[in-house]
């Protein structure tokens, strides 16, 4: 497998030339004095060095060794504790954290690039700081000042880690039926009892403490999701002076043996009257969890993008070096027995598909991250509200479409290697295995599609969607004629999505099955259309520069490929949506 190299040139292109993020930062007082283009560039440069140098070399060895469990203790693979210490000492765990408690205070659009780099380097490794950052976000936004001061500094510093304990053996998507109990104590604390499964980083040897955020129900809680509360439950009790005390009454019962991400500890966690502290209000735990969900679900989408990028880097190196057969038009490498496989149309199809989906995904994830920053930092209420509604609309697309495309991309990368792609030592099969979980956790992609279709499209009466559609139409209307090759098909794609959205909204009024029947294909039509917008923006930024720099020529060539070969997928997907739900219910359960 090729050594990982952070795609810094493309990241800078997206941030500085496509979106001109420094202008956005200058308009947001909370960020204006914190970050500018030079600061961002220096941060990304350093992140590229640490991820490529310290973390990427552990990817395959970590997969081979995996985590081990012994009487409740979990050991991560060789090299992980040292690499984690290096990562933490660089401040990377708290890159987006509040400066008030020791975080770096960077906007999400910078954090998104760092996440891509660490997950490209080693997804299993990247999950540990990601879960800590997610836990910190909920604590920052919902916990008391006392709890923030007690836990956040050490978590941002990477001295303590975090975990999110939601799922139970019988309760995954339907968290309203969780059984974990929280019993109030006279001192204001709670005793937490129950079992949680699939807990990433629930136990490990990377930090001296792990701060669990646990969903549980009080004895008198109402049924369903309105009866869920959120609690901080530390692995090791924290004394008033910040020092560590006795172990809490919790433990890791086992770890899962998985298809991929084997160096990430996926734990069964047992809470046996463990001491916990309420975060936010009683019975409002899901509200606190959803604060971090938009960030985490975008983060999972970025994980998919990251794996696609790593796969592409190896595939393109292999395609340039591996010689097999002659080009259809005649010998290219006349001094060799055969031509490099990059001359063959099908290999080029796969490589260009990978490149187009990766670079489109990087622009799209950055765009969503910018909306998160605007929603969080804008002092104009209307601007913040619009951004917040765009985030709500685009988050399920970012999670599901990025990861669905990532599986396609990593499979292409494996396929380019032929038989060698099936062999462990080349690394491509690991990326396929690791990628598969991104479509499943943080809400399966089917659930994301239902969320988009049911809550964000139907639930808002199409108003959330209108924000994006109007923005794209305004871009098309203002574009120069020299962009017609991109804006005309983009306009047609948006018109198609307009009509499809109206069709589903109308059909859903008379048949609730139509929402679920349309959701997956609709999300993909939405995703391809959103990527078309991203590619049109990138083409605008590259046009006129392609004669002076190969980077821009490559960008325009990839844009043309996207519009010619990938965007047309929306037509068959739209036909599937309009086929309706009837055919899904022609069989009863016994006939399957």
Coordinates of C-alpha atoms in Angstrom, one line a residue, residues 94-556:
X94 CA -9.3 19.5 21.4
X95 CA -8.8 21.1 17.9
X96 CA -12.4 22.2 17.9
X97 CA -12.8 22.5 21.7
X98 CA -13.7 25.6 23.6
X99 CA -10.6 27.8 24.4
X100 CA -12.1 28.5 27.8
X101 CA -11.3 25.0 28.9
X102 CA -8.1 24.5 26.9
X103 CA -9.4 23.6 23.5
X104 CA -7.9 25.1 20.3
X105 CA -11.1 26.7 19.3
X106 CA -10.9 26.0 15.6
X107 CA -14.0 26.2 13.4
X108 CA -15.6 22.9 12.3
X109 CA -14.5 23.4 8.7
X110 CA -10.9 23.1 9.9
X111 CA -11.7 20.2 12.2
X112 CA -13.3 18.4 9.3
X113 CA -10.0 18.4 7.4
X114 CA -8.1 17.2 10.5
X115 CA -10.7 14.4 10.9
X116 CA -10.2 13.3 7.3
X117 CA -6.5 13.1 7.7
X118 CA -6.5 11.1 10.9
X119 CA -9.2 8.7 9.6
X120 CA -7.4 8.3 6.2
X121 CA -4.3 7.5 8.2
X122 CA -6.0 5.0 10.5
X123 CA -9.7 4.9 11.1
X124 CA -9.5 2.6 14.2
X125 CA -7.2 5.1 15.8
X126 CA -9.3 8.1 14.8
X127 CA -12.3 6.8 16.5
X128 CA -10.8 7.3 20.0
X129 CA -10.4 11.1 19.7
X130 CA -13.6 11.4 17.7
X131 CA -15.7 9.9 20.6
X132 CA -13.9 12.1 23.1
X133 CA -14.7 15.2 21.0
X134 CA -18.3 14.2 20.7
X135 CA -18.6 13.7 24.5
X136 CA -17.0 17.1 25.1
X137 CA -19.5 18.8 22.8
X138 CA -22.4 17.5 24.8
X139 CA -20.8 18.4 28.1
X140 CA -19.9 21.9 26.8
X141 CA -23.4 22.7 25.7
X142 CA -25.5 21.0 28.4
X143 CA -23.5 20.3 31.6
X144 CA -23.2 22.6 34.6
X145 CA -20.3 25.0 34.9
X146 CA -18.9 22.8 37.7
X147 CA -18.9 19.7 35.5
X148 CA -17.4 21.5 32.5
X149 CA -14.6 22.8 34.6
X150 CA -14.0 19.3 36.2
X151 CA -13.9 17.3 33.0
X152 CA -13.3 19.3 29.9
X153 CA -9.7 20.5 30.3
X154 CA -8.4 16.9 30.7
X155 CA -10.6 15.6 27.9
X156 CA -9.5 18.3 25.5
X157 CA -5.9 17.6 26.5
X158 CA -6.3 14.0 25.7
X159 CA -5.4 13.0 29.3
X160 CA -8.9 11.6 29.7
X161 CA -11.0 10.0 26.9
X162 CA -14.7 10.0 26.4
X163 CA -17.3 7.5 25.2
X164 CA -21.0 7.7 24.2
X165 CA -23.1 4.9 25.8
X166 CA -26.4 4.7 24.0
X167 CA -27.2 1.3 22.5
X168 CA -28.5 -1.6 24.5
X169 CA -28.9 -5.3 23.4
X170 CA -32.6 -4.7 22.6
X171 CA -32.5 -1.0 21.8
X172 CA -30.6 0.4 18.9
X173 CA -32.4 2.9 16.7
X174 CA -35.4 2.9 19.1
X175 CA -33.7 4.4 22.2
X176 CA -37.0 5.1 23.8
X177 CA -37.1 1.5 25.0
X178 CA -33.7 1.5 26.9
X179 CA -33.7 -0.2 30.3
X180 CA -30.6 1.4 31.9
X181 CA -31.7 2.9 35.2
X182 CA -30.7 6.0 37.1
X183 CA -31.5 6.2 40.8
X184 CA -31.3 9.6 42.5
X185 CA -29.0 9.9 45.6
X186 CA -29.2 12.3 48.5
X187 CA -26.0 14.1 47.4
X188 CA -27.5 15.0 44.0
X189 CA -25.6 12.2 42.2
X190 CA -27.3 9.1 40.6
X191 CA -26.6 5.4 40.6
X192 CA -26.5 4.1 37.1
X193 CA -27.3 0.4 36.4
X194 CA -27.6 -1.4 33.1
X195 CA -25.7 -2.8 30.0
X196 CA -24.7 -0.9 27.0
X197 CA -23.3 -2.5 23.8
X198 CA -21.3 -1.4 20.8
X199 CA -19.5 1.2 22.9
X200 CA -16.5 2.6 20.9
X201 CA -13.6 3.2 23.2
X202 CA -15.6 2.0 26.3
X203 CA -12.3 0.6 27.7
X204 CA -8.7 1.0 26.5
X205 CA -5.2 1.7 27.7
X206 CA -4.7 5.1 25.9
X207 CA -5.6 7.4 28.8
X208 CA -5.8 7.4 32.6
X209 CA -9.5 7.9 32.7
X210 CA -12.6 7.5 30.5
X211 CA -15.6 9.7 30.9
X212 CA -18.7 7.9 29.8
X213 CA -21.8 9.7 28.7
X214 CA -24.7 7.3 29.5
X215 CA -28.4 7.5 28.5
X216 CA -30.6 6.2 31.3
X217 CA -34.1 6.5 32.8
X218 CA -35.2 7.7 36.2
X219 CA -37.7 5.5 38.1
X220 CA -40.6 7.9 37.4
X221 CA -39.6 8.8 33.8
X222 CA -42.3 8.9 31.2
X223 CA -42.3 6.1 28.6
X224 CA -40.5 6.5 25.3
X225 CA -37.8 9.0 24.2
X226 CA -39.3 11.7 26.4
X227 CA -38.1 9.8 29.5
X228 CA -34.4 9.6 28.7
X229 CA -31.8 11.5 30.7
X230 CA -28.0 11.9 30.2
X231 CA -25.3 11.3 32.8
X232 CA -21.5 11.7 33.1
X233 CA -20.2 8.4 34.5
X234 CA -16.4 8.4 35.0
X235 CA -14.4 5.2 34.9
X236 CA -12.3 6.5 37.8
X237 CA -13.9 8.9 40.3
X238 CA -12.6 12.5 40.2
X239 CA -11.9 14.2 43.5
X240 CA -12.7 17.8 44.2
X241 CA -9.2 18.8 43.6
X242 CA -9.1 17.1 40.2
X243 CA -7.1 14.2 41.3
X244 CA -8.2 10.6 40.6
X245 CA -9.9 8.5 43.3
X246 CA -11.4 5.0 43.3
X247 CA -12.6 3.1 40.4
X248 CA -16.3 3.5 39.7
X249 CA -18.7 0.5 39.7
X250 CA -18.5 -0.2 36.0
X251 CA -16.6 -2.4 33.7
X252 CA -16.1 -3.9 30.3
X253 CA -17.7 -7.3 30.0
X254 CA -16.2 -8.1 26.6
X255 CA -15.1 -6.7 23.3
X256 CA -16.6 -7.5 19.9
X257 CA -14.8 -9.4 17.2
X258 CA -15.6 -7.4 14.0
X259 CA -15.3 -7.4 10.3
X260 CA -13.2 -4.2 10.4
X261 CA -11.9 -1.4 12.6
X262 CA -10.3 -4.1 14.6
X263 CA -7.9 -1.8 16.5
X264 CA -10.9 0.2 17.8
X265 CA -12.2 -1.3 21.1
X266 CA -16.0 -2.0 20.6
X267 CA -17.1 -2.8 24.2
X268 CA -20.0 -4.3 26.2
X269 CA -20.2 -2.0 29.2
X270 CA -21.8 -3.0 32.5
X271 CA -22.9 -0.3 35.0
X272 CA -23.5 -1.8 38.4
X273 CA -24.7 1.1 40.5
X274 CA -22.0 3.4 39.1
X275 CA -22.0 7.0 40.3
X276 CA -23.1 9.4 37.7
X277 CA -24.0 13.1 37.3
X278 CA -26.9 14.6 35.4
X279 CA -26.1 16.5 32.2
X280 CA -28.7 19.1 31.4
X281 CA -32.3 18.6 32.5
X282 CA -34.1 15.4 33.6
X283 CA -35.8 13.6 30.7
X284 CA -34.0 15.8 28.2
X285 CA -31.1 13.5 27.5
X286 CA -31.9 13.1 23.8
X287 CA -31.7 16.8 23.3
X288 CA -28.2 16.8 24.8
X289 CA -27.2 13.9 22.6
X290 CA -28.6 15.5 19.4
X291 CA -26.3 18.5 20.0
X292 CA -23.4 16.4 19.0
X293 CA -25.3 14.2 16.5
X294 CA -24.9 16.7 13.6
X295 CA -21.2 16.9 14.2
X296 CA -20.8 13.1 14.7
X297 CA -22.8 12.1 11.7
X298 CA -20.9 14.5 9.5
X299 CA -17.8 13.0 11.1
X300 CA -18.8 9.5 10.1
X301 CA -19.4 10.7 6.5
X302 CA -15.9 12.1 6.6
X303 CA -14.6 8.7 7.7
X304 CA -16.0 7.3 4.5
X305 CA -14.4 10.0 2.5
X306 CA -11.1 9.4 4.3
X307 CA -11.1 5.7 3.4
X308 CA -11.9 6.5 -0.2
X309 CA -9.0 8.9 -0.3
X310 CA -6.6 6.3 1.2
X311 CA -7.8 3.7 -1.3
X312 CA -7.4 6.1 -4.2
X313 CA -3.8 7.0 -3.3
X314 CA -2.8 3.4 -3.4
X315 CA -4.8 2.6 -6.5
X316 CA -3.3 5.4 -8.6
X317 CA 0.2 4.4 -7.6
X318 CA -0.5 0.8 -8.5
X319 CA -2.2 1.7 -11.8
X320 CA 0.9 3.7 -12.9
X321 CA 3.3 0.9 -12.1
X322 CA 1.5 -2.4 -12.8
X323 CA 2.0 -3.4 -16.5
X324 CA -0.6 -5.7 -18.2
X325 CA -1.5 -5.9 -21.8
X326 CA -1.3 -3.1 -24.4
X327 CA -3.4 0.0 -24.7
X328 CA -6.4 -0.3 -27.1
X329 CA -4.8 2.3 -29.4
X330 CA -1.4 0.6 -29.5
X331 CA 1.7 0.4 -27.3
X332 CA 2.4 3.3 -24.9
X333 CA 5.4 2.0 -22.9
X334 CA 7.3 0.6 -25.9
X335 CA 10.3 -0.2 -23.9
X336 CA 8.3 -2.6 -21.7
X337 CA 6.6 -5.9 -22.2
X338 CA 3.2 -4.3 -21.6
X339 CA 1.6 -1.0 -20.7
X340 CA 0.7 0.3 -17.2
X341 CA -2.9 -0.5 -16.5
X342 CA -3.8 3.2 -16.3
X343 CA -4.0 3.2 -20.1
X344 CA -7.1 0.9 -20.1
X345 CA -10.6 2.5 -20.2
X346 CA -12.1 0.5 -17.4
X347 CA -9.2 1.2 -15.0
X348 CA -9.6 4.9 -15.9
X349 CA -13.3 4.7 -15.3
X350 CA -12.7 3.4 -11.8
X351 CA -10.0 5.8 -11.0
X352 CA -12.0 8.8 -12.2
X353 CA -15.0 7.6 -10.3
X354 CA -12.9 7.5 -7.1
X355 CA -11.3 10.9 -7.8
X356 CA -14.7 12.5 -8.6
X357 CA -16.5 11.1 -5.6
X358 CA -13.6 11.8 -3.2
X359 CA -13.1 15.4 -4.3
X360 CA -16.8 16.1 -4.5
X361 CA -17.2 14.6 -1.0
X362 CA -14.4 16.8 0.4
X363 CA -16.1 19.9 -1.0
X364 CA -19.5 18.8 0.3
X365 CA -18.4 17.9 3.8
X366 CA -16.6 21.2 4.0
X367 CA -19.7 23.0 2.9
X368 CA -21.8 21.3 5.6
X369 CA -19.1 22.1 8.2
X370 CA -19.3 25.8 7.1
X371 CA -23.0 25.7 7.8
X372 CA -22.3 24.3 11.2
X373 CA -19.9 27.2 11.9
X374 CA -22.4 29.8 10.6
X375 CA -25.2 28.3 12.7
X376 CA -23.0 28.4 15.8
X377 CA -21.2 31.7 15.5
X378 CA -23.4 34.0 13.4
X379 CA -24.8 36.9 15.4
X380 CA -27.5 37.5 12.7
X381 CA -30.5 35.4 13.8
X382 CA -31.9 34.9 10.3
X383 CA -28.5 33.8 8.9
X384 CA -28.0 31.4 11.9
X385 CA -31.5 30.0 11.5
X386 CA -31.0 29.4 7.8
X387 CA -27.7 27.7 8.4
X388 CA -29.2 25.6 11.2
X389 CA -32.0 24.4 8.9
X390 CA -29.4 23.6 6.1
X391 CA -27.4 21.6 8.6
X392 CA -30.6 19.6 9.6
X393 CA -31.3 19.0 5.9
X394 CA -27.8 18.0 4.9
X395 CA -26.5 16.0 7.8
X396 CA -28.3 12.8 6.8
X397 CA -27.0 13.3 3.3
X398 CA -23.5 13.8 4.5
X399 CA -23.5 10.7 6.6
X400 CA -25.3 8.4 4.2
X401 CA -24.2 9.5 0.8
X402 CA -20.5 10.0 1.7
X403 CA -20.3 6.5 3.2
X404 CA -22.3 4.8 0.4
X405 CA -20.0 6.4 -2.1
X406 CA -17.0 5.4 0.0
X407 CA -17.9 1.8 -0.2
X408 CA -18.1 2.1 -4.0
X409 CA -14.8 3.9 -4.0
X410 CA -12.9 1.5 -1.8
X411 CA -14.3 -1.5 -3.8
X412 CA -13.0 0.2 -7.0
X413 CA -9.6 0.6 -5.3
X414 CA -9.6 -3.0 -4.5
X415 CA -10.7 -4.0 -8.0
X416 CA -7.9 -2.0 -9.6
X417 CA -5.4 -4.3 -7.8
X418 CA -7.1 -7.4 -9.2
X419 CA -6.2 -10.5 -7.3
X420 CA -3.7 -8.5 -5.2
X421 CA -6.6 -6.4 -3.9
X422 CA -8.0 -9.5 -2.3
X423 CA -4.7 -10.2 -0.5
X424 CA -4.2 -8.7 3.0
X425 CA -0.6 -7.4 2.5
X426 CA -1.7 -4.9 -0.1
X427 CA -4.1 -3.1 2.3
X428 CA -7.0 -2.5 0.0
X429 CA -9.2 -5.2 1.4
X430 CA -8.8 -3.7 4.9
X431 CA -10.2 -0.4 3.6
X432 CA -13.3 -2.1 2.3
X433 CA -13.8 -3.9 5.6
X434 CA -13.3 -0.8 7.6
X435 CA -15.5 1.3 5.4
X436 CA -18.5 -1.1 5.8
X437 CA -19.2 0.1 9.4
X438 CA -19.6 3.7 8.4
X439 CA -22.8 2.8 6.6
X440 CA -24.1 1.2 9.8
X441 CA -23.2 3.1 13.0
X442 CA -24.4 6.6 14.1
X443 CA -27.7 5.6 12.6
X444 CA -27.8 3.2 9.6
X445 CA -28.0 4.8 6.2
X446 CA -31.5 3.6 5.8
X447 CA -32.4 5.5 9.0
X448 CA -30.6 8.6 7.6
X449 CA -32.7 8.3 4.4
X450 CA -35.9 8.2 6.5
X451 CA -34.7 11.2 8.5
X452 CA -34.1 13.2 5.3
X453 CA -37.3 12.2 3.6
X454 CA -39.6 12.1 6.7
X455 CA -38.4 14.7 9.1
X456 CA -36.4 17.1 6.9
X457 CA -38.4 17.1 3.6
X458 CA -42.0 16.1 4.6
X459 CA -41.6 17.4 8.2
X460 CA -40.6 20.9 7.0
X461 CA -43.0 20.9 4.1
X462 CA -40.1 21.3 1.8
X463 CA -38.9 24.6 3.4
X464 CA -35.5 23.3 4.5
X465 CA -34.9 22.0 1.0
X466 CA -35.9 25.3 -0.5
X467 CA -32.8 27.0 1.1
X468 CA -30.4 24.8 -0.9
X469 CA -32.4 24.8 -4.1
X470 CA -32.7 28.6 -4.1
X471 CA -28.9 28.9 -3.5
X472 CA -28.1 26.6 -6.4
X473 CA -30.5 28.4 -8.7
X474 CA -29.0 31.8 -7.7
X475 CA -25.5 30.4 -8.5
X476 CA -26.7 29.2 -11.9
X477 CA -28.4 32.5 -12.7
X478 CA -25.3 34.5 -11.9
X479 CA -22.7 32.2 -13.6
X480 CA -20.8 33.3 -16.6
X481 CA -21.6 31.7 -20.0
X482 CA -18.2 30.0 -20.0
X483 CA -19.6 27.8 -17.2
X484 CA -22.6 26.6 -19.2
X485 CA -21.2 23.1 -19.6
X486 CA -21.5 22.7 -15.9
X487 CA -24.4 25.0 -14.9
X488 CA -26.9 23.7 -17.5
X489 CA -26.8 20.1 -16.4
X490 CA -26.8 21.4 -12.8
X491 CA -29.9 23.4 -13.4
X492 CA -31.6 20.4 -15.0
X493 CA -30.6 18.2 -12.0
X494 CA -32.1 20.7 -9.5
X495 CA -35.3 20.9 -11.6
X496 CA -35.5 17.1 -11.4
X497 CA -34.9 17.2 -7.6
X498 CA -37.6 19.9 -7.3
X499 CA -40.1 17.7 -9.2
X500 CA -39.1 14.6 -7.2
X501 CA -39.5 16.4 -3.9
X502 CA -42.9 17.7 -4.9
X503 CA -43.9 14.2 -6.0
X504 CA -43.0 12.6 -2.7
X505 CA -44.6 15.3 -0.7
X506 CA -47.8 14.9 -2.6
X507 CA -47.8 11.0 -2.5
X508 CA -47.0 11.0 1.2
X509 CA -50.3 12.7 2.0
X510 CA -52.3 9.7 1.0
X511 CA -49.9 6.8 1.8
X512 CA -47.3 6.9 4.6
X513 CA -45.4 4.0 3.0
X514 CA -44.3 6.3 0.2
X515 CA -41.8 8.1 2.5
X516 CA -39.9 4.9 3.4
X517 CA -40.2 3.5 -0.1
X518 CA -38.7 6.6 -1.7
X519 CA -36.1 7.5 0.9
X520 CA -32.9 5.7 -0.1
X521 CA -33.1 6.5 -3.8
X522 CA -34.2 10.0 -3.0
X523 CA -31.2 10.6 -0.8
X524 CA -28.9 9.4 -3.6
X525 CA -30.6 11.7 -6.1
X526 CA -30.1 14.5 -3.6
X527 CA -26.5 13.5 -3.0
X528 CA -25.5 13.4 -6.7
X529 CA -27.2 16.8 -7.3
X530 CA -25.4 18.3 -4.3
X531 CA -22.1 17.0 -5.6
X532 CA -22.9 18.5 -9.0
X533 CA -23.2 21.9 -7.2
X534 CA -19.9 21.3 -5.6
X535 CA -18.3 20.4 -8.9
X536 CA -19.7 23.4 -10.6
X537 CA -18.3 25.6 -7.8
X538 CA -14.9 23.9 -8.2
X539 CA -15.0 24.3 -12.0
X540 CA -15.6 28.0 -11.5
X541 CA -12.6 28.3 -9.3
X542 CA -10.4 26.3 -11.7
X543 CA -11.5 27.7 -15.0
X544 CA -8.9 30.0 -16.6
X545 CA -6.1 28.6 -14.5
X546 CA -5.9 25.2 -16.2
X547 CA -3.3 26.4 -18.7
X548 CA -0.9 27.4 -16.0
X549 CA -1.1 24.5 -13.5
X550 CA -1.8 20.8 -13.9
X551 CA -3.8 20.8 -10.7
X552 CA -6.5 23.0 -12.3
X553 CA -6.5 21.0 -15.5
X554 CA -7.0 17.9 -13.5
X555 CA -9.8 19.5 -11.6
X556 CA -11.7 20.5 -14.7

